[in-house]
Amino acid sequence: MNKKVFTDATQMSGNRGDADAIVVMSGVYKRFKDFEALKDINFQVGKQEVVVVIGPSGSGKSTLIRCINRLEEHDAGRITVDGTELTMDIRNIQEIRKETGMVFQNFNLFPHLTVLTNVAMGPRQVRNMPKAQAEELALELLTRVKIPEQADKFPSQLSGGQQQRVAIARALAMKPKVMLFDEPTSALDPEMINEVLDAIKQLASEGMTMVVVTHEMGFAREVADRVVFMADGEIVEVGTPTELFDQPQEERTKKFLSQIL
Amino acid sequence: MKLWIRRNLFRTWWDGVLTLAFGALAVWVLWTLVEFIFITGRWEIIEVNLKLLLVGQFPAESLWMVQGSLVAITFWLAAALGGKPRAPEDQVAWPRRIWDVIQRFGLIIGLGVLLVVLAGPTESAPLALAVVGAVAVGRVLNTTRHRVSWLARIPAIIWHLVLLIAPIALISLTLMQSELSLWGGFLINFYMAIIAIVLCFPLGVLLALGRKSTLPIVRLISTTYIELIGGAPLFVLLLLAGVALEFFIPSEVAPGSVFRAVTVFTLFTAAYLAEIVRGGLQSIPQGQLEAGKALGLSTVKITFLITLPQALRNVIPAQIGQFISLFKDTTLAGAALSIVELLKVSEAITKQDDFLGQGYIYEALAFVSLLFWVGSYVMSRESQRLEKRLGVGQR
């Protein structure tokens, strides 16, 4: 790793200057009926920064990143992505979704379309790129995630790991400013986890801004610029991997880490 | 062989009893059928009235129009639905290919041969040859357009448009050349079914989308429509279209009964189709929608590129089932609206002087059933093929 730029202690509280922050969340609340999923979230992701979010299930990790591209609507607070604030305005939302790529736990590839069409979908339909150009781009991205030979197959003919790499290529095709990973390896068989993590690591080394929700602690330690620990809808602790994993300050962090490590 | 019999037919004494009982039943049914078809059946009533049964009182001098449409439709089916030529590795030997064709179209071919025999080979041979020729030409055209490079460069959509124009032109000619009131017999069932199917499909899809719309008014109207029309018996709706309309509109300007029947069939089937499509839409996982949103696709694009194609594919059997049921229900139009469709004609011919009071209704109804059965069976077989080709359940 050659670019630990934002790892100094001043980021502990998350209030770095807005200048080169891609994602800024301030005072964000989200509730589902009578369950409070996010409580007063203040959080920033800087350019080229890799933020890994960890925490027990039900702690609001997924909700946090799903709020960033408005798959969930936050109830209070402000979220801006690359300077655009998320409001009720659908054009704003579309704008932000164009700039954020998302990779889901269950891949969510379009089963009725070939792998190539899946990847070319975004550029063609959202960026109005001509078909040939979009497919060229798609093939290039498939090569980047090392499965160009699967281009004409359908998603169901691929292994889980391959499907997830297609999903990564599909998100990248929009040339997003930030990539959101929602537990990208949780639905995978153990032997396929590494191929997906490798693809994500490669992205990180190329300088992609990323927010990754994961249970893979080894991966977090290796790739993250900052690790965010969440519990009960709150951000409990933020720090570099070394700080958070080796000298956790908060009781809840210590407890969680002792349970999983 | 012995082992197979033991394993599959007489595994236990109870299986043996069932096998014997159902075997006997099957033999009896088969025998009764064969006896009826070849021995006791008096098919001269069909032979004499074949034209009435098939096209009603359609003027004989314009009959070539109907025949032309038939030829055009077969040509179009062969050319447009024939599919691409197989890849070399999928090539199969000729006997196997012929067997495939017999499996797929054996019934239709059989029915065609039967009709030719009934109509008298000398009169119907030219038509039969024309149909066979149309299929051949359609197939050849379809293969050459994929194989010859400069033809292949023409986009598929243009091909389909061009290929569509031929049958549509001929069908419209048929429609224009004749008084609708002179139409009758199977021709009218066929056209009512086809037109209603073509019209109800988009309406049904729109209603399904409307019922899932986020706009309350659209949702309310769609739901009310579906519940109201879908909740009424079809026969009642047909009667209403016949009687009630007269109540409000003077009969001189009221649309003809065929038009009304087609309208009712369309509206009715659309309501059911809407529920089928809605079921299909509900079967699409939420994740598909989210993936579309995350890419930045608009709601319209998500619907038409992602959810709807998958939903429609998932409910092909139910959709075709609804179309088959519509096809068969066209016989209701005779009783409800006095349209001289096949069933009505088949009853009428038993009242001709030569056949009156001699129980010819069996033969007449058997012929009616045969036509509908062949049509329905082919539709359901083709729907299974379509499912396989679209890979339902596999991807």
XYZ file of C-alpha atoms in Angstrom, chain B:
395
model
C -38.225 -55.706 -21.043
C -39.652 -58.228 -18.622
C -37.901 -56.440 -15.836
C -39.252 -53.089 -16.979
C -42.804 -54.436 -16.978
C -42.333 -55.855 -13.520
C -40.765 -52.686 -12.176
C -43.144 -50.199 -13.697
C -46.468 -51.947 -14.027
C -46.661 -54.714 -11.409
C -44.397 -53.724 -8.570
C -47.000 -54.653 -5.940
C -50.366 -56.383 -6.260
C -52.082 -53.013 -5.867
C -50.018 -51.528 -8.716
C -51.023 -54.543 -10.758
C -54.702 -53.935 -10.133
C -54.338 -50.263 -11.071
C -52.396 -51.119 -14.209
C -55.031 -53.601 -15.334
C -57.940 -51.300 -14.498
C -56.498 -48.265 -16.244
C -55.221 -50.387 -19.079
C -58.732 -51.660 -19.641
C -60.096 -48.143 -19.471
C -57.527 -46.910 -21.991
C -58.319 -49.746 -24.390
C -62.034 -49.087 -24.069
C -61.661 -45.346 -24.709
C -59.378 -45.958 -27.641
C -61.713 -48.555 -29.117
C -64.743 -46.298 -28.756
C -62.842 -43.496 -30.483
C -61.602 -45.673 -33.308
C -65.071 -47.155 -33.756
C -66.610 -43.695 -33.890
C -64.047 -42.310 -36.277
C -63.826 -45.214 -38.714
C -67.037 -47.209 -38.396
C -70.064 -45.492 -36.922
C -69.142 -41.891 -37.676
C -71.074 -40.431 -40.640
C -68.674 -37.814 -41.872
C -70.588 -36.835 -44.976
C -72.147 -33.993 -42.977
C -68.697 -32.493 -42.508
C -67.707 -33.217 -46.075
C -70.760 -31.488 -47.496
C -70.573 -28.508 -45.179
C -66.828 -28.093 -44.909
C -66.805 -24.643 -46.447
C -69.593 -23.480 -44.145
C -67.769 -24.790 -41.106
C -64.491 -23.205 -42.029
C -65.437 -19.846 -43.522
C -69.221 -19.578 -43.279
C -70.882 -17.808 -46.158
C -67.782 -16.051 -47.253
C -68.292 -15.264 -50.953
C -66.698 -18.000 -53.011
C -65.197 -15.579 -55.501
C -63.248 -13.850 -52.717
C -62.187 -17.044 -51.061
C -58.748 -16.718 -52.588
C -58.218 -13.818 -50.215
C -58.635 -16.038 -47.206
C -56.427 -18.627 -48.804
C -53.909 -15.928 -49.535
C -53.910 -14.862 -45.885
C -53.395 -18.437 -44.820
C -50.441 -18.798 -47.158
C -49.046 -15.467 -45.988
C -49.348 -16.412 -42.341
C -47.605 -19.754 -42.812
C -44.891 -18.019 -44.800
C -44.429 -15.482 -42.058
C -44.365 -18.100 -39.299
C -41.775 -20.115 -41.190
C -39.631 -17.087 -41.935
C -39.833 -15.186 -38.674
C -40.164 -17.906 -36.085
C -37.982 -20.476 -37.789
C -34.978 -19.458 -35.750
C -31.395 -19.240 -36.821
C -29.608 -22.051 -38.612
C -28.030 -24.443 -36.152
C -24.359 -24.234 -35.358
C -22.351 -27.034 -36.997
C -21.927 -28.860 -33.704
C -25.702 -28.889 -33.186
C -26.438 -30.294 -36.621
C -28.568 -33.397 -36.450
C -29.124 -36.101 -39.011
C -32.033 -35.881 -41.437
C -34.182 -38.660 -39.949
C -33.947 -36.963 -36.571
C -34.863 -33.615 -38.092
C -37.895 -35.030 -39.846
C -38.954 -36.642 -36.601
C -38.631 -33.249 -34.845
C -40.815 -31.621 -37.462
C -43.415 -34.372 -37.127
C -43.393 -33.948 -33.365
C -43.867 -30.219 -33.627
C -46.204 -29.894 -36.559
C -47.530 -33.431 -37.003
C -50.954 -32.478 -35.701
C -51.277 -29.448 -37.948
C -50.040 -31.402 -40.942
C -52.450 -34.212 -40.097
C -55.322 -31.772 -39.824
C -54.298 -30.193 -43.101
C -54.292 -33.551 -44.841
C -57.673 -34.364 -43.312
C -59.148 -31.088 -44.556
C -57.686 -31.634 -48.002
C -59.226 -35.100 -48.140
C -62.578 -33.810 -46.902
C -62.626 -30.875 -49.302
C -61.795 -33.068 -52.239
C -58.150 -33.197 -53.258
C -58.653 -31.702 -56.710
C -60.128 -28.507 -55.344
C -57.872 -28.017 -52.359
C -54.612 -29.304 -53.755
C -53.466 -25.915 -55.088
C -53.988 -24.344 -51.654
C -52.200 -27.186 -49.901
C -49.288 -26.889 -52.290
C -49.199 -23.140 -51.812
C -49.043 -23.551 -48.033
C -46.255 -26.106 -48.237
C -44.467 -23.847 -50.709
C -44.841 -20.850 -48.390
C -43.270 -22.783 -45.527
C -40.392 -23.870 -47.730
C -39.751 -20.399 -49.123
C -39.974 -18.899 -45.645
C -37.444 -21.349 -44.258
C -35.047 -20.895 -47.139
C -35.268 -17.138 -46.912
C -34.624 -17.251 -43.204
C -31.535 -19.426 -43.527
C -30.086 -17.462 -46.427
C -30.562 -14.204 -44.620
C -28.347 -15.490 -41.823
C -25.826 -17.109 -44.124
C -25.363 -14.539 -46.876
C -23.235 -11.805 -45.447
C -24.804 -8.760 -47.085
C -28.277 -9.967 -46.168
C -27.177 -10.662 -42.619
C -26.073 -7.074 -42.248
C -29.662 -5.871 -42.497
C -30.853 -5.553 -38.894
C -33.302 -8.183 -37.670
C -35.922 -5.580 -36.869
C -36.170 -4.537 -40.522
C -36.516 -8.159 -41.555
C -39.331 -8.677 -39.127
C -41.060 -5.513 -40.293
C -40.802 -6.536 -43.932
C -41.919 -10.039 -43.135
C -44.826 -8.678 -41.126
C -46.097 -6.485 -43.916
C -46.910 -9.377 -46.251
C -49.379 -11.173 -43.986
C -50.836 -7.972 -42.610
C -51.455 -6.645 -46.105
C -53.187 -9.819 -47.182
C -55.228 -10.051 -44.019
C -56.387 -6.472 -44.378
C -57.285 -7.218 -47.984
C -59.405 -10.097 -46.748
C -61.057 -7.822 -44.268
C -61.757 -5.112 -46.823
C -62.918 -7.427 -49.562
C -65.798 -8.844 -47.621
C -68.802 -7.926 -45.592
C -68.047 -8.910 -42.032
C -71.581 -10.221 -41.799
C -70.752 -12.851 -44.387
C -67.930 -14.224 -42.340
C -68.522 -17.326 -40.365
C -67.295 -20.646 -39.164
C -63.827 -21.307 -37.855
C -62.450 -18.292 -39.708
C -64.316 -16.029 -37.347
C -63.176 -17.869 -34.215
C -59.634 -17.708 -35.476
C -59.669 -14.020 -36.274
C -61.482 -13.054 -33.086
C -58.932 -14.985 -31.048
C -55.904 -13.610 -32.886
C -57.059 -10.004 -32.767
C -58.072 -10.242 -29.114
C -54.751 -11.857 -28.176
C -52.754 -9.187 -29.971
C -54.765 -6.382 -28.374
C -55.146 -7.754 -24.856
C -51.435 -8.364 -24.364
C -50.293 -4.725 -24.188
C -53.435 -3.765 -22.297
C -52.871 -6.517 -19.755
C -49.237 -5.534 -19.253
C -50.195 -1.879 -18.804
C -52.884 -2.806 -16.276
C -50.417 -4.928 -14.335
C -47.954 -2.043 -14.251
C -50.801 0.294 -13.353
C -51.789 -1.863 -10.438
C -48.230 -1.651 -9.116
C -47.900 2.045 -9.874
C -46.931 4.502 -7.194
C -49.616 6.902 -8.380
C -52.773 6.238 -6.349
C -55.239 7.217 -9.080
C -53.622 4.965 -11.677
C -53.542 2.172 -9.130
C -57.168 2.682 -8.203
C -58.385 2.643 -11.794
C -56.325 -0.395 -12.730
C -57.399 -2.337 -9.673
C -61.052 -1.442 -10.140
C -60.917 -2.466 -13.775
C -59.231 -5.775 -13.028
C -61.582 -6.662 -10.199
C -64.698 -5.546 -12.025
C -64.092 -7.078 -15.442
C -62.266 -10.110 -14.108
C -65.048 -10.744 -11.613
C -67.839 -10.941 -14.175
C -68.603 -14.121 -16.113
C -67.455 -13.788 -19.710
C -70.804 -14.940 -21.031
C -72.579 -12.208 -19.104
C -70.217 -9.600 -20.495
C -70.887 -10.857 -24.011
C -74.639 -10.696 -23.436
C -74.251 -7.207 -22.028
C -72.295 -6.130 -25.070
C -75.098 -7.448 -27.232
C -78.112 -6.206 -25.332
C -77.119 -3.297 -23.182
C -75.325 -1.470 -25.938
C -78.506 -1.402 -27.968
C -80.051 0.342 -25.018
C -77.777 3.336 -25.233
C -76.797 3.522 -28.880
C -79.220 3.307 -31.786
C -78.630 0.064 -33.610
C -77.794 1.789 -36.901
C -74.633 3.323 -35.514
C -73.787 0.611 -33.007
C -70.731 -1.405 -33.955
C -71.237 -4.859 -35.395
C -71.470 -7.876 -33.168
C -68.068 -9.250 -34.161
C -66.490 -5.962 -33.191
C -68.287 -6.074 -29.853
C -67.282 -9.651 -29.237
C -63.621 -8.896 -29.948
C -63.813 -5.910 -27.616
C -65.254 -8.014 -24.814
C -62.698 -10.783 -25.330
C -59.890 -8.241 -25.306
C -61.061 -6.422 -22.190
C -61.849 -9.624 -20.333
C -58.605 -11.414 -21.121
C -56.615 -8.268 -20.377
C -57.916 -8.314 -16.805
C -56.750 -11.893 -16.300
C -53.503 -11.283 -18.105
C -52.867 -8.324 -15.832
C -53.106 -10.551 -12.776
C -50.792 -13.110 -14.374
C -48.231 -10.461 -15.252
C -48.520 -8.937 -11.798
C -47.738 -12.338 -10.335
C -44.705 -12.460 -12.587
C -43.585 -9.014 -11.490
C -43.908 -10.009 -7.854
C -41.692 -13.006 -8.418
C -38.777 -10.748 -9.363
C -36.457 -10.331 -6.371
C -36.115 -6.859 -4.879
C -32.391 -7.042 -5.583
C -33.003 -6.726 -9.332
C -34.727 -3.426 -8.767
C -31.963 -2.222 -6.470
C -29.270 -3.220 -8.940
C -31.054 -1.200 -11.603
C -31.395 1.785 -9.310
C -27.771 1.575 -8.216
C -26.735 1.809 -11.867
C -28.745 5.005 -12.181
C -31.437 3.605 -14.473
C -34.758 5.399 -14.466
C -37.838 3.619 -13.166
C -39.186 3.236 -16.702
C -35.973 1.651 -17.910
C -35.793 -0.635 -14.902
C -39.316 -1.809 -15.669
C -38.895 -2.353 -19.387
C -35.320 -3.613 -19.433
C -35.099 -5.563 -16.216
C -38.233 -6.518 -14.335
C -40.836 -6.850 -17.089
C -38.787 -9.067 -19.435
C -38.046 -11.432 -16.573
C -41.617 -11.344 -15.308
C -43.120 -12.074 -18.734
C -40.689 -14.915 -19.253
C -41.580 -16.455 -15.914
C -45.296 -16.533 -16.660
C -45.247 -17.818 -20.238
C -47.243 -20.974 -19.398
C -49.955 -19.010 -17.601
C -50.131 -16.436 -20.385
C -50.445 -19.051 -23.102
C -53.015 -20.840 -20.965
C -55.051 -17.657 -20.898
C -54.739 -17.275 -24.674
C -55.820 -20.881 -25.207
C -58.804 -20.291 -22.989
C -59.654 -17.149 -24.970
C -59.379 -19.118 -28.208
C -61.849 -21.704 -26.964
C -64.160 -19.127 -25.411
C -64.744 -17.584 -28.823
C -67.430 -20.264 -29.197
C -69.468 -18.368 -26.603
C -69.915 -15.531 -29.059
C -72.291 -17.655 -31.089
C -74.785 -18.147 -28.309
C -74.435 -14.693 -26.790
C -74.235 -12.471 -29.851
C -75.597 -14.672 -32.643
C -72.299 -14.582 -34.451
C -72.117 -17.431 -36.950
C -68.945 -18.909 -35.593
C -67.938 -22.540 -35.771
C -70.161 -23.875 -32.988
C -73.200 -22.053 -34.300
C -72.566 -23.369 -37.813
C -72.068 -26.892 -36.540
C -75.462 -26.777 -34.880
C -77.078 -25.194 -37.901
C -75.886 -27.809 -40.347
C -77.519 -30.601 -38.359
C -80.828 -28.886 -39.097
C -80.388 -29.109 -42.854
C -82.999 -31.260 -44.591
C -80.594 -34.078 -45.345
C -79.352 -34.417 -41.798
C -82.251 -33.281 -39.629
C -83.182 -35.415 -36.660
C -80.648 -38.162 -37.275
C -78.269 -37.352 -34.440
C -75.595 -35.823 -36.647
C -74.720 -33.425 -33.843
C -72.097 -35.911 -32.564
C -70.137 -35.775 -35.757
C -70.510 -32.009 -36.001
C -69.321 -31.426 -32.436
C -66.505 -33.917 -32.828
C -65.219 -31.906 -35.774
C -65.516 -28.657 -33.797
C -63.611 -30.196 -30.902
C -60.921 -31.475 -33.228
C -60.234 -28.038 -34.670
C -60.028 -26.430 -31.244
C -58.021 -29.238 -29.761
C -55.401 -29.103 -32.480
C -55.144 -25.320 -32.128
C -54.851 -25.432 -28.336
C -52.433 -28.317 -28.302
C -50.100 -26.657 -30.773
C -50.169 -23.420 -28.767
C -49.308 -25.193 -25.550
C -46.519 -27.205 -27.186
C -45.038 -24.094 -28.743
C -45.164 -22.301 -25.388
C -43.067 -25.085 -23.876
C -40.599 -24.730 -26.724
C -40.474 -20.992 -26.219
C -39.813 -21.487 -22.522
C -36.943 -23.810 -23.278
C -35.493 -21.409 -25.777
C -35.621 -18.532 -23.332
C -34.103 -20.777 -20.698
C -36.774 -20.371 -18.051
C -35.633 -21.949 -14.813
C -32.074 -22.149 -16.019
C -31.036 -18.598 -15.976
